[in-house]
């Protein structure tokens, strides 16, 4: 049929180009945010969401439905009365989308095919506003403001039924603002604010009170703990001081015992040294004697060897000389031994004298203490006897002794009475009758009489009568009458 191969190749190339063009123009791929609706050949359209498919050009058409989230502003155009007949304006925002299933896509394709998100929001705004207005009429103003979540949930439940018929799903509904032209919401807020402030003030006062109570308890506990700690420290310090005093007492006792033992040991050692010294001297003397004897024997042997051939007279003379020398040495040895014995006895006597002196000093101290105690006892007895005798004398003389003591202190009384007058440096007397000086000097007898009156009221002794009894007139004429007590005292003074 095709004689020319070039023509055949051209036809195949054209068919391939047409096939590629068909594939390129008929294949479509839907993104996740859109649903592609392919319709034309079958009764039910095909839906592509996030996948690809073929569309026959000129025979099938391609439409789109937006599947993403859409924001719809819901506002009441006019004030809506609440359940308590208060007009309010509500501003809300709803988030919607196409129901993510085949039925929702099918319904949305019938109602919002090829519409933009803004167009879809405009289509649904009226319906959502109507549902919100219906819900507002069922709530009071306080519930509308305090339970906005419940209000938005009711709007969603109310509108969801209508939106489902359009293939739309309400994701969320948020109440943005609720206002009223009368300012009632503000008044409610002010009332709640005052109540909140009041509750806050009460709670703060209660909290401060609790804090102060807790602080007081804490301070008390801290003070108790501090007092307990100080008491424990004081007790521990007292125990430590007692233990230190006890240890010091033990140490002093041990030191005193050690010193005494040391002194005794020193004396014993000195005594031992003295004895050993004497024994050493004696032993030395004995050895000297033995040495002398050996020397004598040697000398005798030497002399015997030398003078063996001498005459008998010379031998006799030598023997006599040796005997005399030996006798002399014996005497010297005895004298040295006697001297050593005397020295040892002297050492023992010195030790005995020292011990005797210490004993005599102790006895002297004891005797002195006893003498002092005896002297104190005797002095106390003497003082007691003197007091007894003095009391007997006072009792014997009765009022006379009392008057004697009063007379002894009478100069002091007169001196004390005159002392204020003697302290006056300058005196200016103004007296119309010329009696100023005599009136002033007359105060001295008055003061003395007052002193006598005080003594009489205190002791019952009338010093004026006693003084009269000792006057010349009383002794000569004896015409002065005295009371018995004054007469007794005067007689006693006269006898003295």
Short mmCIF file of C-alpha atoms in Angstrom, two decimals:
data_model
loop_
_atom_site.label_atom_id
_atom_site.label_comp_id
_atom_site.label_asym_id
_atom_site.label_seq_id
_atom_site.Cartn_x
_atom_site.Cartn_y
_atom_site.Cartn_z
CA UNK A 1 0.00 0.00 0.00
CA UNK A 2 2.79 2.45 0.87
CA UNK A 3 5.39 2.27 -1.82
CA UNK A 4 7.49 4.98 -0.25
CA UNK A 5 9.06 4.04 3.13
CA UNK A 6 9.39 7.70 3.97
CA UNK A 7 5.67 8.12 3.92
CA UNK A 8 5.26 5.16 6.25
CA UNK A 9 7.69 6.64 8.71
CA UNK A 10 5.91 9.96 8.57
CA UNK A 11 2.59 8.39 9.37
CA UNK A 12 4.03 6.48 12.35
CA UNK A 13 5.67 9.64 13.66
CA UNK A 14 2.45 11.59 13.31
CA UNK A 15 0.54 8.89 15.15
CA UNK A 16 3.11 8.91 17.96
CA UNK A 17 2.91 12.69 18.25
CA UNK A 18 -0.87 12.52 18.35
CA UNK A 19 -0.66 9.84 21.06
CA UNK A 20 1.71 11.91 23.17
CA UNK A 21 -0.48 14.98 22.73
CA UNK A 22 -3.53 12.97 23.80
CA UNK A 23 -1.78 11.61 26.84
CA UNK A 24 -0.45 15.04 27.81
CA UNK A 25 -3.76 16.79 27.44
CA UNK A 26 -5.93 14.05 28.98
CA UNK A 27 -3.89 13.22 32.16
CA UNK A 28 -4.75 15.31 35.21
CA UNK A 29 -3.38 15.22 38.80
CA UNK A 30 -5.39 16.61 41.75
CA UNK A 31 -3.60 18.28 44.75
CA UNK A 32 -4.66 17.41 48.36
CA UNK A 33 -6.50 20.72 48.80
CA UNK A 34 -8.79 20.26 45.78
CA UNK A 35 -11.10 17.58 44.53
CA UNK A 36 -11.15 17.10 40.75
CA UNK A 37 -14.58 16.12 39.43
CA UNK A 38 -14.48 14.34 36.00
CA UNK A 39 -17.89 13.95 34.40
CA UNK A 40 -19.42 13.45 30.92
CA UNK A 41 -19.40 9.81 29.91
CA UNK A 42 -20.78 8.07 33.01
CA UNK A 43 -23.74 8.85 35.22
CA UNK A 44 -21.62 9.20 38.41
CA UNK A 45 -18.65 11.55 38.11
CA UNK A 46 -15.18 10.41 39.07
CA UNK A 47 -13.46 12.22 42.00
CA UNK A 48 -9.71 12.64 42.19
CA UNK A 49 -8.17 13.87 45.51
CA UNK A 50 -4.38 13.87 45.70
CA UNK A 51 -4.12 11.41 42.81
CA UNK A 52 -3.98 11.39 38.97
CA UNK A 53 -6.29 10.17 36.19
CA UNK A 54 -7.19 10.49 32.50
CA UNK A 55 -9.84 12.77 31.10
CA UNK A 56 -10.99 12.28 27.53
CA UNK A 57 -10.73 15.65 25.86
CA UNK A 58 -13.92 17.08 24.35
CA UNK A 59 -15.90 14.20 25.84
CA UNK A 60 -15.36 14.71 29.60
CA UNK A 61 -15.05 17.91 31.62
CA UNK A 62 -12.94 18.74 34.65
CA UNK A 63 -14.31 20.75 37.63
CA UNK A 64 -12.77 21.64 41.00
CA UNK A 65 -13.99 21.81 44.61
CA UNK A 66 -11.82 23.53 47.33
CA UNK A 67 -11.16 21.19 50.23
CA UNK A 68 -9.06 23.44 52.47
CA UNK A 69 -10.01 25.36 55.62
CA UNK A 70 -12.24 28.40 55.15
CA UNK A 71 -12.72 31.25 57.67
CA UNK A 72 -16.20 32.70 57.95
CA UNK A 73 -16.89 35.91 59.90
CA UNK A 74 -20.20 35.68 61.72
CA UNK A 75 -21.57 39.01 62.87
CA UNK A 76 -25.00 40.07 63.95
CA UNK A 77 -25.88 42.93 61.62
CA UNK A 78 -28.35 44.22 64.18
CA UNK A 79 -28.69 43.87 67.95
CA UNK A 80 -30.21 40.59 69.03
CA UNK A 81 -32.26 40.33 72.27
CA UNK A 82 -31.16 37.71 74.76
CA UNK A 83 -33.35 35.55 76.93
CA UNK A 84 -33.54 38.39 79.50
CA UNK A 85 -34.45 40.92 76.73
CA UNK A 86 -31.12 42.71 76.52
CA UNK A 87 -29.98 43.65 73.02
CA UNK A 88 -26.43 42.52 72.29
CA UNK A 89 -24.07 42.48 69.32
CA UNK A 90 -21.97 39.34 68.86
CA UNK A 91 -18.89 38.91 66.72
CA UNK A 92 -17.69 35.35 66.05
CA UNK A 93 -15.40 33.43 63.69
CA UNK A 94 -16.07 29.93 62.30
CA UNK A 95 -13.62 27.54 60.67
CA UNK A 96 -15.24 25.22 58.06
CA UNK A 97 -14.22 22.79 55.35
CA UNK A 98 -15.73 20.24 52.97
CA UNK A 99 -16.58 17.04 54.79
CA UNK A 100 -13.65 14.67 54.04
CA UNK A 101 -15.63 11.75 52.56
CA UNK A 102 -17.24 10.79 49.28
CA UNK A 103 -20.73 12.01 50.30
CA UNK A 104 -19.43 15.33 51.51
CA UNK A 105 -17.45 15.85 48.33
CA UNK A 106 -20.47 14.96 46.22
CA UNK A 107 -22.73 17.43 48.08
CA UNK A 108 -20.08 20.16 48.00
CA UNK A 109 -19.65 19.59 44.25
CA UNK A 110 -23.36 20.24 43.76
CA UNK A 111 -23.29 23.47 45.84
CA UNK A 112 -19.80 25.00 45.57
CA UNK A 113 -18.32 23.68 42.32
CA UNK A 114 -15.46 25.84 41.01
CA UNK A 115 -16.04 28.46 43.79
CA UNK A 116 -13.17 30.20 45.59
CA UNK A 117 -12.89 30.08 49.43
CA UNK A 118 -14.20 33.65 49.65
CA UNK A 119 -17.24 32.79 47.58
CA UNK A 120 -17.96 29.71 49.68
CA UNK A 121 -17.67 31.83 52.91
CA UNK A 122 -20.15 34.34 51.53
CA UNK A 123 -22.54 31.54 50.68
CA UNK A 124 -22.44 30.15 54.22
CA UNK A 125 -22.31 33.40 56.21
CA UNK A 126 -26.05 34.02 56.26
CA UNK A 127 -26.86 30.53 57.43
CA UNK A 128 -24.31 30.68 60.25
CA UNK A 129 -25.54 34.12 61.34
CA UNK A 130 -29.09 32.84 61.55
CA UNK A 131 -28.10 29.91 63.68
CA UNK A 132 -26.10 32.16 66.01
CA UNK A 133 -29.01 34.59 66.41
CA UNK A 134 -31.28 31.69 67.38
CA UNK A 135 -28.85 30.54 70.06
CA UNK A 136 -28.48 34.10 71.44
CA UNK A 137 -32.21 34.26 72.05
CA UNK A 138 -32.06 31.21 74.31
CA UNK A 139 -29.31 32.55 76.65
CA UNK A 140 -29.24 35.35 79.23
CA UNK A 141 -26.60 38.07 79.22
CA UNK A 142 -24.60 36.64 82.14
CA UNK A 143 -24.44 33.12 80.64
CA UNK A 144 -23.53 34.59 77.27
CA UNK A 145 -20.47 36.29 78.77
CA UNK A 146 -19.42 33.74 81.35
CA UNK A 147 -19.88 30.58 79.26
CA UNK A 148 -18.64 31.46 75.81
CA UNK A 149 -17.40 27.95 75.16
CA UNK A 150 -20.85 26.58 75.82
CA UNK A 151 -22.33 29.30 73.56
CA UNK A 152 -19.95 28.44 70.68
CA UNK A 153 -20.68 24.72 71.12
CA UNK A 154 -24.40 25.37 70.86
CA UNK A 155 -23.87 27.42 67.68
CA UNK A 156 -21.83 24.59 66.17
CA UNK A 157 -24.45 21.99 67.09
CA UNK A 158 -27.23 24.15 65.72
CA UNK A 159 -25.47 24.99 62.44
CA UNK A 160 -23.92 21.58 61.86
CA UNK A 161 -27.23 20.07 60.78
CA UNK A 162 -27.70 22.70 58.07
CA UNK A 163 -24.02 22.57 57.01
CA UNK A 164 -24.12 18.77 56.62
CA UNK A 165 -26.76 19.12 53.95
CA UNK A 166 -24.29 21.27 51.97
CA UNK A 167 -21.38 18.88 52.47
CA UNK A 168 -19.66 21.27 54.92
CA UNK A 169 -18.11 20.43 58.30
CA UNK A 170 -17.68 23.05 61.03
CA UNK A 171 -14.21 22.69 62.55
CA UNK A 172 -14.52 25.35 65.24
CA UNK A 173 -16.52 28.40 66.28
CA UNK A 174 -15.02 31.11 68.53
CA UNK A 175 -16.90 34.04 70.07
CA UNK A 176 -14.73 37.12 69.56
CA UNK A 177 -16.75 39.86 71.20
CA UNK A 178 -20.09 40.48 72.94
CA UNK A 179 -21.27 44.09 73.37
CA UNK A 180 -24.41 45.96 74.28
CA UNK A 181 -25.31 49.58 73.67
CA UNK A 182 -26.65 50.13 77.22
CA UNK A 183 -23.34 49.28 78.92
CA UNK A 184 -24.85 46.51 81.02
CA UNK A 185 -21.92 44.21 80.37
CA UNK A 186 -19.61 46.87 81.72
CA UNK A 187 -21.77 47.21 84.82
CA UNK A 188 -21.72 43.45 85.33
CA UNK A 189 -17.99 43.56 84.97
CA UNK A 190 -17.74 46.37 87.52
CA UNK A 191 -19.94 44.40 89.92
CA UNK A 192 -17.85 41.29 89.42
CA UNK A 193 -14.69 43.35 89.75
CA UNK A 194 -15.84 44.76 93.09
CA UNK A 195 -16.82 41.31 94.26
CA UNK A 196 -13.50 39.89 93.11
CA UNK A 197 -11.63 42.71 94.83
CA UNK A 198 -13.62 42.13 97.99
CA UNK A 199 -12.94 38.39 97.88
CA UNK A 200 -9.30 39.09 97.09
CA UNK A 201 -9.04 41.51 100.05
CA UNK A 202 -10.66 38.97 102.36
CA UNK A 203 -8.40 36.21 101.07
CA UNK A 204 -5.35 38.45 101.37
CA UNK A 205 -6.29 39.41 104.96
CA UNK A 206 -6.84 35.74 105.81
CA UNK A 207 -3.54 34.85 104.17
CA UNK A 208 -1.71 37.60 106.08
CA UNK A 209 -3.34 36.46 109.29
CA UNK A 210 -2.27 32.86 108.60
CA UNK A 211 1.23 34.05 107.76
CA UNK A 212 1.47 36.04 110.99
CA UNK A 213 0.18 33.05 112.97
CA UNK A 214 2.70 30.77 111.30
CA UNK A 215 5.48 33.32 111.85
CA UNK A 216 4.51 33.61 115.53
CA UNK A 217 4.51 29.82 115.85
CA UNK A 218 7.85 29.65 114.06
CA UNK A 219 9.30 32.38 116.31
CA UNK A 220 8.00 30.56 119.39
CA UNK A 221 9.46 27.26 118.18
CA UNK A 222 12.74 28.97 117.33
CA UNK A 223 12.85 30.68 120.74
CA UNK A 224 12.02 27.38 122.49
CA UNK A 225 14.72 25.64 120.48
CA UNK A 226 17.17 28.44 121.28
CA UNK A 227 16.31 28.29 125.01
CA UNK A 228 16.64 24.48 124.97
CA UNK A 229 19.96 24.76 123.14
CA UNK A 230 21.26 27.42 125.56
CA UNK A 231 20.10 25.31 128.51
CA UNK A 232 21.77 22.22 127.07
CA UNK A 233 24.96 24.20 126.41
CA UNK A 234 24.91 25.62 129.95
CA UNK A 235 24.37 22.12 131.39
CA UNK A 236 27.16 20.72 129.24
CA UNK A 237 29.47 23.58 130.26
CA UNK A 238 28.57 22.99 133.90
CA UNK A 239 29.25 19.26 133.54
CA UNK A 240 32.52 20.08 131.78
CA UNK A 241 33.52 22.50 134.57
CA UNK A 242 32.67 19.86 137.21
CA UNK A 243 34.64 17.22 135.33
CA UNK A 244 37.58 19.58 134.93
CA UNK A 245 37.46 20.42 138.64
CA UNK A 246 37.29 16.70 139.50
CA UNK A 247 40.16 15.91 137.14
CA UNK A 248 42.19 18.82 138.55
CA UNK A 249 41.47 17.59 142.06
CA UNK A 250 42.60 14.09 141.09
CA UNK A 251 45.66 15.52 139.36
CA UNK A 252 46.53 17.71 142.37
CA UNK A 253 46.06 14.72 144.69
CA UNK A 254 48.20 12.55 142.44
CA UNK A 255 50.82 15.31 142.22
CA UNK A 256 50.84 15.72 145.99
CA UNK A 257 51.16 11.93 146.41
CA UNK A 258 53.93 11.90 143.82
CA UNK A 259 55.75 14.77 145.53
CA UNK A 260 55.45 13.08 148.91
CA UNK A 261 56.55 9.74 147.45
CA UNK A 262 59.40 11.51 145.69
CA UNK A 263 60.52 13.16 148.93
CA UNK A 264 60.26 9.87 150.80
CA UNK A 265 62.09 8.06 148.04
CA UNK A 266 64.75 10.78 148.03
CA UNK A 267 65.23 10.36 151.78
CA UNK A 268 65.38 6.58 151.41
CA UNK A 269 67.91 6.91 148.60
CA UNK A 270 69.97 9.38 150.63
CA UNK A 271 69.87 6.99 153.57
CA UNK A 272 70.90 4.12 151.31
CA UNK A 273 73.69 6.26 149.84
CA UNK A 274 74.93 7.11 153.32
CA UNK A 275 74.88 3.45 154.36
CA UNK A 276 76.63 2.40 151.16
CA UNK A 277 79.20 5.16 151.66
CA UNK A 278 79.94 3.98 155.19
CA UNK A 279 80.13 0.37 154.03
CA UNK A 280 82.45 1.40 151.22
CA UNK A 281 84.71 3.23 153.65
CA UNK A 282 84.75 0.21 155.94
CA UNK A 283 85.51 -2.09 153.03
CA UNK A 284 88.24 0.25 151.87
CA UNK A 285 89.76 0.25 155.31
CA UNK A 286 89.61 -3.54 155.43
CA UNK A 287 91.32 -3.81 152.07
CA UNK A 288 93.94 -1.34 153.15
CA UNK A 289 94.56 -3.48 156.21
CA UNK A 290 94.83 -6.63 154.10
CA UNK A 291 97.11 -4.81 151.68
CA UNK A 292 99.20 -3.56 154.54
CA UNK A 293 99.46 -7.05 155.96
CA UNK A 294 100.47 -8.45 152.59
CA UNK A 295 102.98 -5.65 152.19
CA UNK A 296 104.33 -6.43 155.65
CA UNK A 297 104.62 -10.10 154.80
CA UNK A 298 106.41 -9.28 151.59
CA UNK A 299 108.65 -6.85 153.40
CA UNK A 300 109.35 -9.44 156.06
CA UNK A 301 110.25 -11.98 153.41
CA UNK A 302 112.52 -9.46 151.75
CA UNK A 303 114.10 -8.52 155.04
CA UNK A 304 114.41 -12.16 155.94
CA UNK A 305 116.19 -12.82 152.68
CA UNK A 306 118.41 -9.79 153.12
CA UNK A 307 119.25 -10.15 156.75
CA UNK A 308 119.29 -13.93 156.89
CA UNK A 309 122.99 -13.92 157.38
CA UNK A 310 122.99 -11.02 159.85
CA UNK A 311 123.39 -11.40 163.46
CA UNK A 312 120.62 -12.47 165.78
CA UNK A 313 120.58 -9.06 167.35
CA UNK A 314 119.80 -7.35 164.07
CA UNK A 315 117.08 -9.92 163.40
CA UNK A 316 115.53 -9.27 166.78
CA UNK A 317 115.65 -5.55 166.19
CA UNK A 318 113.98 -5.89 162.82
CA UNK A 319 111.26 -8.06 164.28
CA UNK A 320 110.60 -5.53 167.02
CA UNK A 321 110.43 -2.73 164.50
CA UNK A 322 108.01 -4.73 162.37
CA UNK A 323 105.79 -5.50 165.34
CA UNK A 324 105.79 -1.87 166.35
CA UNK A 325 104.91 -0.79 162.85
CA UNK A 326 102.16 -3.40 162.70
CA UNK A 327 100.73 -2.20 165.98
CA UNK A 328 100.76 1.34 164.74
CA UNK A 329 98.99 0.39 161.53
CA UNK A 330 96.38 -1.51 163.50
CA UNK A 331 95.73 1.52 165.59
CA UNK A 332 95.42 3.68 162.49
CA UNK A 333 93.00 1.20 160.94
CA UNK A 334 90.93 1.08 164.11
CA UNK A 335 90.88 4.87 164.25
CA UNK A 336 89.73 5.08 160.64
CA UNK A 337 87.08 2.44 161.27
CA UNK A 338 85.92 4.28 164.38
CA UNK A 339 85.79 7.54 162.40
CA UNK A 340 83.65 5.88 159.68
CA UNK A 341 81.30 4.47 162.30
CA UNK A 342 80.97 7.86 163.93
CA UNK A 343 80.28 9.45 160.54
CA UNK A 344 77.51 6.92 159.80
CA UNK A 345 76.03 7.49 163.24
CA UNK A 346 76.16 11.25 162.57
CA UNK A 347 74.32 10.77 159.25
CA UNK A 348 71.66 8.68 160.98
CA UNK A 349 71.41 11.25 163.74
CA UNK A 350 70.99 14.04 161.16
CA UNK A 351 68.16 12.09 159.48
CA UNK A 352 66.52 11.44 162.85
CA UNK A 353 66.93 15.12 163.76
CA UNK A 354 65.28 16.23 160.50
CA UNK A 355 62.35 13.87 161.04
CA UNK A 356 62.10 14.97 164.68
CA UNK A 357 62.11 18.63 163.58
CA UNK A 358 59.27 18.01 161.12
CA UNK A 359 57.30 16.19 163.81
CA UNK A 360 57.94 19.04 166.26
CA UNK A 361 56.81 21.61 163.66
CA UNK A 362 53.57 19.67 163.03
CA UNK A 363 52.97 19.41 166.78
CA UNK A 364 53.70 23.16 167.09
CA UNK A 365 51.18 23.99 164.38
CA UNK A 366 48.62 21.75 166.03
CA UNK A 367 49.31 23.31 169.44
CA UNK A 368 49.11 26.80 167.96
CA UNK A 369 45.74 26.01 166.34
CA UNK A 370 44.44 24.54 169.59
CA UNK A 371 45.72 27.59 171.51
CA UNK A 372 44.05 29.98 169.09
CA UNK A 373 40.80 28.03 169.28
CA UNK A 374 41.02 27.99 173.07
CA UNK A 375 41.74 31.76 173.12
CA UNK A 376 38.75 32.43 170.85
CA UNK A 377 36.59 30.25 173.10
CA UNK A 378 37.78 32.05 176.24
CA UNK A 379 37.36 35.47 174.65
CA UNK A 380 33.79 34.58 173.66
CA UNK A 381 33.08 33.31 177.17
CA UNK A 382 34.56 36.52 178.65
CA UNK A 383 32.49 38.68 176.32
CA UNK A 384 29.37 36.71 177.18
CA UNK A 385 30.13 37.05 180.94
CA UNK A 386 30.75 40.79 180.44
CA UNK A 387 27.45 41.13 178.67
CA UNK A 388 25.74 39.20 181.47
CA UNK A 389 27.35 41.41 184.12
CA UNK A 390 26.47 44.52 182.18
CA UNK A 391 22.88 43.34 181.90
CA UNK A 392 22.82 42.56 185.66
CA UNK A 393 24.27 46.01 186.38
CA UNK A 394 21.63 47.66 184.23
CA UNK A 395 19.00 45.57 185.95
CA UNK A 396 20.40 46.44 189.36
CA UNK A 397 20.57 50.15 188.77
CA UNK A 398 17.30 50.16 186.84
CA UNK A 399 16.38 53.74 185.92
CA UNK A 400 19.65 55.14 187.30
CA UNK A 401 21.66 53.36 184.60
CA UNK A 402 19.22 54.55 181.98
CA UNK A 403 19.51 58.10 183.28
CA UNK A 404 23.30 57.78 183.26
CA UNK A 405 23.22 56.85 179.57
CA UNK A 406 20.81 59.67 178.84
CA UNK A 407 23.04 62.17 180.64
CA UNK A 408 26.01 60.90 178.61
CA UNK A 409 24.21 61.61 175.33
CA UNK A 410 22.71 64.91 176.59
CA UNK A 411 25.67 67.02 175.31
CA UNK A 412 25.21 65.55 171.87
CA UNK A 413 21.52 66.49 171.96
CA UNK A 414 22.34 70.08 172.99
CA UNK A 415 25.08 70.25 170.33
CA UNK A 416 22.66 69.09 167.59
CA UNK A 417 20.05 71.61 168.81
CA UNK A 418 22.59 74.47 168.66
CA UNK A 419 24.11 73.36 165.37
CA UNK A 420 21.43 75.02 163.11
CA UNK A 421 21.85 78.29 165.06
CA UNK A 422 25.67 78.20 164.79
CA UNK A 423 25.35 77.78 161.00
CA UNK A 424 23.67 81.19 160.70
CA UNK A 425 26.17 83.85 159.51
CA UNK A 426 24.17 87.04 159.34
CA UNK A 427 20.92 87.73 161.20
CA UNK A 428 18.69 90.75 160.67
CA UNK A 429 16.03 91.09 163.33
CA UNK A 430 12.95 93.21 162.77
CA UNK A 431 10.84 93.45 165.89
CA UNK A 432 8.71 96.31 167.04
CA UNK A 433 8.76 95.31 170.71
CA UNK A 434 12.54 94.91 170.97
CA UNK A 435 12.23 91.23 171.89
CA UNK A 436 13.73 89.80 168.68
CA UNK A 437 17.09 88.76 170.14
CA UNK A 438 15.63 87.31 173.31
CA UNK A 439 12.98 85.46 171.29
CA UNK A 440 15.65 83.90 169.11
CA UNK A 441 17.92 82.91 172.00
CA UNK A 442 14.89 81.64 173.84
CA UNK A 443 14.43 78.92 171.23
CA UNK A 444 17.39 76.97 172.66
CA UNK A 445 15.77 76.18 176.03
CA UNK A 446 12.53 75.43 174.23
CA UNK A 447 14.33 72.92 172.01
CA UNK A 448 16.06 71.31 175.03
CA UNK A 449 12.73 71.08 176.87
CA UNK A 450 11.21 69.45 173.81
CA UNK A 451 14.06 66.92 173.83
CA UNK A 452 13.39 66.20 177.56
CA UNK A 453 9.70 65.79 176.81
CA UNK A 454 10.49 63.31 174.02
CA UNK A 455 12.76 61.30 176.37
CA UNK A 456 10.09 61.32 179.06
CA UNK A 457 7.35 60.12 176.67
CA UNK A 458 9.66 57.41 175.27
CA UNK A 459 11.29 56.14 178.49
CA UNK A 460 9.15 57.52 181.35
CA UNK A 461 12.19 59.28 182.85
CA UNK A 462 11.80 63.00 183.65
CA UNK A 463 15.24 64.57 183.03
CA UNK A 464 14.08 67.92 184.50
CA UNK A 465 13.37 66.32 187.91
CA UNK A 466 16.70 64.49 187.76
CA UNK A 467 18.52 67.74 187.09
CA UNK A 468 16.67 69.41 189.96
CA UNK A 469 17.63 66.56 192.27
CA UNK A 470 21.30 67.23 191.62
CA UNK A 471 21.06 71.01 192.18
CA UNK A 472 22.42 72.90 195.27
CA UNK A 473 18.92 73.84 196.40
CA UNK A 474 17.90 70.18 196.48
CA UNK A 475 20.96 69.24 198.48
CA UNK A 476 20.61 72.09 201.03
CA UNK A 477 16.94 72.84 201.53
CA UNK A 478 15.55 69.63 200.12
CA UNK A 479 12.31 71.47 199.41
CA UNK A 480 12.07 70.22 195.85
CA UNK A 481 9.37 67.62 195.29
CA UNK A 482 10.32 64.87 192.83
CA UNK A 483 8.37 61.92 191.52
CA UNK A 484 9.46 58.53 192.87
CA UNK A 485 11.26 57.45 189.73
CA UNK A 486 13.25 60.70 189.46
CA UNK A 487 14.11 60.48 193.19
CA UNK A 488 15.35 56.89 192.70
CA UNK A 489 17.51 57.92 189.75
CA UNK A 490 18.88 60.95 191.65
CA UNK A 491 19.77 58.77 194.64
CA UNK A 492 21.50 56.34 192.38
CA UNK A 493 23.55 59.06 190.73
CA UNK A 494 24.45 60.49 194.16
CA UNK A 495 25.62 57.11 195.37
CA UNK A 496 27.77 56.78 192.27
#
